PDB file of C-alpha atoms in Angstrom:
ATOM      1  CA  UNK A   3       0.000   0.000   0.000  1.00 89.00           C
ATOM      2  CA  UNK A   4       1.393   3.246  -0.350  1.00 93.00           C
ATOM      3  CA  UNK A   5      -0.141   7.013   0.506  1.00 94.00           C
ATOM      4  CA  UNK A   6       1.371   9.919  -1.397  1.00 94.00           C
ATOM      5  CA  UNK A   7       0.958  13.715   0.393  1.00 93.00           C
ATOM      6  CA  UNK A   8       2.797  16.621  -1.354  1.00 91.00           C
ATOM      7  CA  UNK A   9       5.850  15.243  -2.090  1.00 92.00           C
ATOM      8  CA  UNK A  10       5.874  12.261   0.194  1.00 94.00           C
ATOM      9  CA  UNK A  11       5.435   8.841  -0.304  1.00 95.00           C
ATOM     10  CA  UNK A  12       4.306   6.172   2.618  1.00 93.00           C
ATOM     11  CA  UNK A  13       4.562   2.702   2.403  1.00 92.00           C
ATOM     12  CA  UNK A  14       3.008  -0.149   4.070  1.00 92.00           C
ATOM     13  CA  UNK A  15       2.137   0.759   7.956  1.00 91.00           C
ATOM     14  CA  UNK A  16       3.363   3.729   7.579  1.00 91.00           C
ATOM     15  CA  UNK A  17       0.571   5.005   4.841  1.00 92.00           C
ATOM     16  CA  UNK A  18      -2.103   2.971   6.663  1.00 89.00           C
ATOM     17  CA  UNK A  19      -1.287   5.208   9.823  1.00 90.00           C
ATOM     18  CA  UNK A  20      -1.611   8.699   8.017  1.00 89.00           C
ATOM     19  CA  UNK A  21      -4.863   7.665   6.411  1.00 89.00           C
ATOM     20  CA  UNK A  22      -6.092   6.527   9.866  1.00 87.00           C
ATOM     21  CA  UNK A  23      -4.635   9.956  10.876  1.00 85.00           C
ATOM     22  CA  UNK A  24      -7.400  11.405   8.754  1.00 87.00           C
ATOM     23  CA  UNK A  25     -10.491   9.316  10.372  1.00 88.00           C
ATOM     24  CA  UNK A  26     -12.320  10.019  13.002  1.00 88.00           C
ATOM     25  CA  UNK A  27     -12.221   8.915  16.678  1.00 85.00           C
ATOM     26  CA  UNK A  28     -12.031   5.234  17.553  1.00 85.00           C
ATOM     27  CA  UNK A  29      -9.886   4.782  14.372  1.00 85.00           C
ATOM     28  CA  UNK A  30      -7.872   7.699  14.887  1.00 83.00           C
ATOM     29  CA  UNK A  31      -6.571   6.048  18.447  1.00 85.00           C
ATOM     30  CA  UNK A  32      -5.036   3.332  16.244  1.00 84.00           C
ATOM     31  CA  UNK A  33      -2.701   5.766  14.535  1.00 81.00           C
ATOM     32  CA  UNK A  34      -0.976   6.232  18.359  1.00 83.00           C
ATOM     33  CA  UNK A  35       0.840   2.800  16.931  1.00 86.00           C
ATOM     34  CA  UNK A  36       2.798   4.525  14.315  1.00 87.00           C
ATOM     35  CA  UNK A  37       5.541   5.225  17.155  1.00 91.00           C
ATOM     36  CA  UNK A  38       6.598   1.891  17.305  1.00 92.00           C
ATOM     37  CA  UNK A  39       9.347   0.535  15.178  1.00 93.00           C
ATOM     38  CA  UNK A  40       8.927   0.398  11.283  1.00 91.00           C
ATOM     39  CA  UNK A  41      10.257  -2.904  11.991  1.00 93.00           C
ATOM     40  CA  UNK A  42       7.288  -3.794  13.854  1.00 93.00           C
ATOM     41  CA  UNK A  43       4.384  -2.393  12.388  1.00 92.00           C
ATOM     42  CA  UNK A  44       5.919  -3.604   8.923  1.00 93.00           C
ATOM     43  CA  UNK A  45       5.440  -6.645  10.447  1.00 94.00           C
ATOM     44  CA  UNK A  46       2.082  -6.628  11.879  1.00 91.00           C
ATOM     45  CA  UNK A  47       0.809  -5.084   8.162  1.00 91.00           C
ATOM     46  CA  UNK A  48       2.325  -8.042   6.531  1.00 92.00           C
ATOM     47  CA  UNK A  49       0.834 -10.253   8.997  1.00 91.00           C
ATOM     48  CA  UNK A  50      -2.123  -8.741   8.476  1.00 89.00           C
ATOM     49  CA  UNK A  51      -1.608  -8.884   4.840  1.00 88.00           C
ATOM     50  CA  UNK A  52      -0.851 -12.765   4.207  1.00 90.00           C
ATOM     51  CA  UNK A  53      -4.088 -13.480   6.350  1.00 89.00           C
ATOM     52  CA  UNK A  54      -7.027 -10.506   5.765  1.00 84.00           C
ATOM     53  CA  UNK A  55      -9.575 -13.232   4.069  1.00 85.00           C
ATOM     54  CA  UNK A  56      -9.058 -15.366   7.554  1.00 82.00           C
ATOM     55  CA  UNK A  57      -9.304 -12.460   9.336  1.00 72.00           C
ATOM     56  CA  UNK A  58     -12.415 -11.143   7.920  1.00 65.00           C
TER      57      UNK A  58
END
């Protein structure tokens, strides 16, 4: 996934965290996460990732 603003480019957590930036409260709270490691948000997203149609 990747999030472009101005000139900047996101990728993986860190684009889902600026568009959860944008949403309102309870999904905004998630965004708090973004101060963790890339390391481990990267790999929580790609966690995520491999299993979202077990997941949902």
């Amino acid at each position: 996934m990747y999030f472009i603003e101005e000139q900047n480019v996101f990728v993986r957590s860190k684009a889902v965290f600026k568009i959860l930036g944008f949403l309102n409260y309870p999904w905004k709270l998630i965004a708090l996460f973004q101060y963790l490691p890339v390391k481990v948000t990267d790999f929580f997203y790609k966690l995520f990732a491999k299993y979202r149609y077990r997941i949902v």
